Amino acid sequence: PRRGEARRPFRSCPHSSPRARAIDRALDRGSMSYLLPHLESGWAVDQAILNEEDRVVIIRFGHDYDPDCQVMDETLYKVAELVRNFAVIYLVDITDVPDFNVMYELYDPLSVMFFFRNKHILVDLGTGNNNKINWPLADKQEFIDIVETVYRGARKGKGLVMSPKDYSAGRNVQ
């Protein structure tokens, strides 16, 4: 640790699980990702999407150590309890679980996607990419509004919903 920093009492051994190593990396960087459930395999991702009947499945694809993911993870952690009745949130490391990188075009450091009853829900954010959110949203109310919109639209059978806010011009347009 640097001067003035507290030493962490626990460090997993080099032979520990990927989850323990991810927690260590997250703790080293002050990330909230270790507080949210991680899906460790393609099968686990499929099961999370398939088995959830009544709630939106939100998956953040990326890396726990990426600064954009850390900002988004903090927002996700803050809203997780508030949206628990209609959404569930998971994190997936795109290096440990590369199964979906080509299928969902996960080339950005951060991608947040929505699923409902085994269907990918598209969100028109005004950016031209309706498949995912690929920038960090720090405002928790903005994210809650998007999740509520996705839930309401998906319950009505819509595969594409309009975002309550237009993010087309630098993500600051009202």
mmCIF file of C-alpha atoms in Angstrom:
data_model
loop_
_atom_site.group_PDB
_atom_site.id
_atom_site.type_symbol
_atom_site.label_atom_id
_atom_site.label_comp_id
_atom_site.label_asym_id
_atom_site.label_seq_id
_atom_site.Cartn_x
_atom_site.Cartn_y
_atom_site.Cartn_z
ATOM 1 C CA PRO A 1 0.000 0.000 0.000
ATOM 2 C CA ARG A 2 0.966 3.589 -0.560
ATOM 3 C CA ARG A 3 1.829 5.884 2.281
ATOM 4 C CA GLY A 4 -1.241 6.623 4.377
ATOM 5 C CA GLU A 5 -3.284 3.730 2.938
ATOM 6 C CA ALA A 6 -4.540 0.940 5.142
ATOM 7 C CA ARG A 7 -3.264 -2.549 4.449
ATOM 8 C CA ARG A 8 -5.944 -5.022 3.468
ATOM 9 C CA PRO A 9 -6.154 -7.868 5.968
ATOM 10 C CA PHE A 10 -6.997 -10.567 3.399
ATOM 11 C CA ARG A 11 -5.583 -11.461 0.030
ATOM 12 C CA SER A 12 -6.560 -14.617 -1.808
ATOM 13 C CA CYS A 13 -3.805 -16.982 -2.825
ATOM 14 C CA PRO A 14 -2.711 -17.121 -6.485
ATOM 15 C CA HIS A 15 -4.435 -20.507 -6.853
ATOM 16 C CA SER A 16 -7.832 -19.225 -5.716
ATOM 17 C CA SER A 17 -10.964 -19.054 -7.825
ATOM 18 C CA PRO A 18 -11.514 -16.427 -10.530
ATOM 19 C CA ARG A 19 -14.221 -14.921 -8.301
ATOM 20 C CA ALA A 20 -11.759 -14.464 -5.399
ATOM 21 C CA ARG A 21 -9.216 -12.872 -7.744
ATOM 22 C CA ALA A 22 -11.923 -10.572 -9.148
ATOM 23 C CA ILE A 23 -12.855 -9.522 -5.615
ATOM 24 C CA ASP A 24 -9.200 -8.781 -4.882
ATOM 25 C CA ARG A 25 -8.899 -6.659 -8.032
ATOM 26 C CA ALA A 26 -12.131 -4.840 -7.216
ATOM 27 C CA LEU A 27 -11.080 -4.162 -3.635
ATOM 28 C CA ASP A 28 -7.709 -2.889 -4.811
ATOM 29 C CA ARG A 29 -9.434 -0.390 -7.064
ATOM 30 C CA GLY A 30 -12.316 0.533 -4.749
ATOM 31 C CA SER A 31 -14.987 -0.964 -7.037
ATOM 32 C CA MET A 32 -18.527 -1.934 -6.056
ATOM 33 C CA SER A 33 -18.485 -4.941 -8.391
ATOM 34 C CA TYR A 34 -17.728 -7.430 -5.628
ATOM 35 C CA LEU A 35 -21.116 -6.615 -4.061
ATOM 36 C CA LEU A 36 -23.084 -7.662 -7.153
ATOM 37 C CA PRO A 37 -23.562 -11.252 -8.364
ATOM 38 C CA HIS A 38 -21.181 -12.439 -11.079
ATOM 39 C CA LEU A 39 -22.021 -15.044 -13.699
ATOM 40 C CA GLU A 40 -18.946 -17.206 -14.202
ATOM 41 C CA SER A 41 -19.857 -19.199 -17.345
ATOM 42 C CA GLY A 42 -21.885 -19.054 -20.519
ATOM 43 C CA TRP A 43 -24.236 -21.642 -19.044
ATOM 44 C CA ALA A 44 -24.816 -19.452 -15.963
ATOM 45 C CA VAL A 45 -25.633 -16.468 -18.212
ATOM 46 C CA ASP A 46 -28.076 -18.572 -20.231
ATOM 47 C CA GLN A 47 -29.740 -19.887 -17.069
ATOM 48 C CA ALA A 48 -30.082 -16.402 -15.577
ATOM 49 C CA ILE A 49 -31.828 -15.212 -18.750
ATOM 50 C CA LEU A 50 -33.966 -18.346 -19.192
ATOM 51 C CA ASN A 51 -35.112 -18.845 -15.611
ATOM 52 C CA GLU A 52 -36.292 -15.331 -14.778
ATOM 53 C CA GLU A 53 -39.974 -15.108 -15.688
ATOM 54 C CA ASP A 54 -41.236 -11.929 -14.040
ATOM 55 C CA ARG A 55 -38.292 -9.557 -13.862
ATOM 56 C CA VAL A 56 -35.966 -7.837 -16.307
ATOM 57 C CA VAL A 57 -32.488 -9.369 -16.327
ATOM 58 C CA ILE A 58 -29.824 -6.654 -16.503
ATOM 59 C CA ILE A 59 -26.343 -7.844 -17.415
ATOM 60 C CA ARG A 60 -23.258 -5.639 -17.320
ATOM 61 C CA PHE A 61 -20.625 -7.131 -19.606
ATOM 62 C CA GLY A 62 -17.117 -5.814 -19.045
ATOM 63 C CA HIS A 63 -14.259 -5.968 -16.534
ATOM 64 C CA ASP A 64 -14.345 -5.206 -12.819
ATOM 65 C CA TYR A 65 -11.117 -3.221 -13.110
ATOM 66 C CA ASP A 66 -12.248 -0.954 -15.968
ATOM 67 C CA PRO A 67 -12.924 2.638 -14.762
ATOM 68 C CA ASP A 68 -16.138 2.923 -16.819
ATOM 69 C CA CYS A 69 -17.371 -0.396 -15.412
ATOM 70 C CA GLN A 70 -16.547 0.775 -11.898
ATOM 71 C CA VAL A 71 -18.733 3.860 -12.341
ATOM 72 C CA MET A 72 -21.551 1.746 -13.792
ATOM 73 C CA ASP A 73 -21.146 -0.913 -11.083
ATOM 74 C CA GLU A 74 -21.571 1.732 -8.416
ATOM 75 C CA THR A 75 -24.806 2.880 -10.075
ATOM 76 C CA LEU A 76 -25.986 -0.724 -10.434
ATOM 77 C CA TYR A 77 -25.244 -1.405 -6.767
ATOM 78 C CA LYS A 78 -27.162 1.708 -5.697
ATOM 79 C CA VAL A 79 -30.253 0.782 -7.736
ATOM 80 C CA ALA A 80 -30.219 -2.997 -7.145
ATOM 81 C CA GLU A 81 -32.323 -2.809 -3.993
ATOM 82 C CA LEU A 82 -34.678 -0.197 -5.479
ATOM 83 C CA VAL A 83 -35.487 -2.258 -8.594
ATOM 84 C CA ARG A 84 -35.433 -5.725 -7.002
ATOM 85 C CA ASN A 85 -39.178 -6.242 -7.520
ATOM 86 C CA PHE A 86 -38.976 -5.887 -11.298
ATOM 87 C CA ALA A 87 -35.289 -6.371 -12.225
ATOM 88 C CA VAL A 88 -32.269 -8.465 -11.295
ATOM 89 C CA ILE A 89 -28.679 -7.380 -11.983
ATOM 90 C CA TYR A 90 -25.678 -9.539 -12.897
ATOM 91 C CA LEU A 91 -22.096 -8.853 -13.929
ATOM 92 C CA VAL A 92 -20.177 -10.860 -16.533
ATOM 93 C CA ASP A 93 -16.436 -10.599 -17.190
ATOM 94 C CA ILE A 94 -15.996 -10.690 -20.975
ATOM 95 C CA THR A 95 -12.538 -12.264 -20.690
ATOM 96 C CA ASP A 96 -13.592 -15.088 -18.346
ATOM 97 C CA VAL A 97 -16.857 -15.653 -20.279
ATOM 98 C CA PRO A 98 -16.148 -14.882 -23.966
ATOM 99 C CA ASP A 99 -19.151 -16.920 -25.214
ATOM 100 C CA PHE A 100 -21.284 -13.845 -25.989
ATOM 101 C CA ASN A 101 -18.627 -11.415 -27.257
ATOM 102 C CA VAL A 102 -19.336 -12.037 -30.951
ATOM 103 C CA MET A 103 -23.084 -12.706 -30.666
ATOM 104 C CA TYR A 104 -23.775 -9.448 -28.779
ATOM 105 C CA GLU A 105 -20.865 -7.485 -30.319
ATOM 106 C CA LEU A 106 -19.222 -6.878 -26.940
ATOM 107 C CA TYR A 107 -16.268 -4.882 -28.223
ATOM 108 C CA ASP A 108 -16.692 -1.917 -25.866
ATOM 109 C CA PRO A 109 -15.152 -1.950 -22.384
ATOM 110 C CA LEU A 110 -18.683 -1.647 -20.949
ATOM 111 C CA SER A 111 -21.997 -3.000 -22.214
ATOM 112 C CA VAL A 112 -25.270 -3.119 -20.285
ATOM 113 C CA MET A 113 -28.023 -5.242 -21.821
ATOM 114 C CA PHE A 114 -31.621 -6.003 -20.868
ATOM 115 C CA PHE A 115 -33.504 -9.307 -21.199
ATOM 116 C CA PHE A 116 -37.078 -10.269 -20.377
ATOM 117 C CA ARG A 117 -38.536 -13.769 -20.651
ATOM 118 C CA ASN A 118 -35.581 -15.001 -22.685
ATOM 119 C CA LYS A 119 -35.780 -12.081 -25.117
ATOM 120 C CA HIS A 120 -33.216 -9.334 -25.652
ATOM 121 C CA ILE A 121 -34.982 -5.999 -25.134
ATOM 122 C CA LEU A 122 -33.688 -3.166 -27.293
ATOM 123 C CA VAL A 123 -33.673 0.395 -25.962
ATOM 124 C CA ASP A 124 -33.724 3.396 -28.294
ATOM 125 C CA LEU A 125 -31.457 5.858 -26.495
ATOM 126 C CA GLY A 126 -31.023 8.131 -29.496
ATOM 127 C CA THR A 127 -27.452 6.935 -30.078
ATOM 128 C CA GLY A 128 -28.113 4.621 -33.021
ATOM 129 C CA ASN A 129 -27.123 1.529 -31.026
ATOM 130 C CA ASN A 130 -30.311 0.055 -29.597
ATOM 131 C CA ASN A 131 -28.690 -3.179 -28.409
ATOM 132 C CA LYS A 132 -26.945 -1.913 -25.289
ATOM 133 C CA ILE A 133 -25.783 0.960 -23.146
ATOM 134 C CA ASN A 134 -22.035 1.272 -23.717
ATOM 135 C CA TRP A 135 -21.136 4.214 -21.476
ATOM 136 C CA PRO A 136 -21.279 4.614 -17.694
ATOM 137 C CA LEU A 137 -24.444 6.118 -16.251
ATOM 138 C CA ALA A 138 -23.611 7.742 -12.917
ATOM 139 C CA ASP A 139 -27.111 9.104 -12.223
ATOM 140 C CA LYS A 140 -29.066 6.367 -10.484
ATOM 141 C CA GLN A 141 -32.478 7.950 -11.189
ATOM 142 C CA GLU A 142 -31.731 8.024 -14.926
ATOM 143 C CA PHE A 143 -30.902 4.327 -14.827
ATOM 144 C CA ILE A 144 -34.002 3.495 -12.770
ATOM 145 C CA ASP A 145 -36.119 5.378 -15.338
ATOM 146 C CA ILE A 146 -34.591 3.305 -18.146
ATOM 147 C CA VAL A 147 -35.166 0.041 -16.267
ATOM 148 C CA GLU A 148 -38.794 0.968 -15.518
ATOM 149 C CA THR A 149 -39.340 1.812 -19.192
ATOM 150 C CA VAL A 150 -37.804 -1.508 -20.257
ATOM 151 C CA TYR A 151 -39.964 -3.403 -17.756
ATOM 152 C CA ARG A 152 -43.220 -1.694 -18.785
ATOM 153 C CA GLY A 153 -42.517 -2.164 -22.493
ATOM 154 C CA ALA A 154 -41.345 -5.761 -22.145
ATOM 155 C CA ARG A 155 -44.442 -6.697 -20.111
ATOM 156 C CA LYS A 156 -46.536 -5.431 -23.028
ATOM 157 C CA GLY A 157 -44.571 -7.623 -25.444
ATOM 158 C CA LYS A 158 -42.484 -4.866 -26.999
ATOM 159 C CA GLY A 159 -38.997 -5.795 -28.163
ATOM 160 C CA LEU A 160 -37.922 -2.155 -28.582
ATOM 161 C CA VAL A 161 -38.659 0.599 -26.071
ATOM 162 C CA MET A 162 -37.979 4.332 -26.193
ATOM 163 C CA SER A 163 -35.693 5.717 -23.506
ATOM 164 C CA PRO A 164 -37.210 8.452 -21.338
ATOM 165 C CA LYS A 165 -34.176 10.613 -22.172
ATOM 166 C CA ASP A 166 -32.398 11.251 -25.488
ATOM 167 C CA TYR A 167 -28.650 10.585 -25.234
ATOM 168 C CA SER A 168 -27.844 11.507 -28.853
ATOM 169 C CA ALA A 169 -25.815 14.711 -28.357
ATOM 170 C CA GLY A 170 -22.999 13.995 -25.968
ATOM 171 C CA ARG A 171 -25.378 12.209 -23.591
ATOM 172 C CA ASN A 172 -26.413 15.539 -22.035
ATOM 173 C CA VAL A 173 -29.554 16.422 -23.996
ATOM 174 C CA GLN A 174 -32.792 16.652 -22.030
#
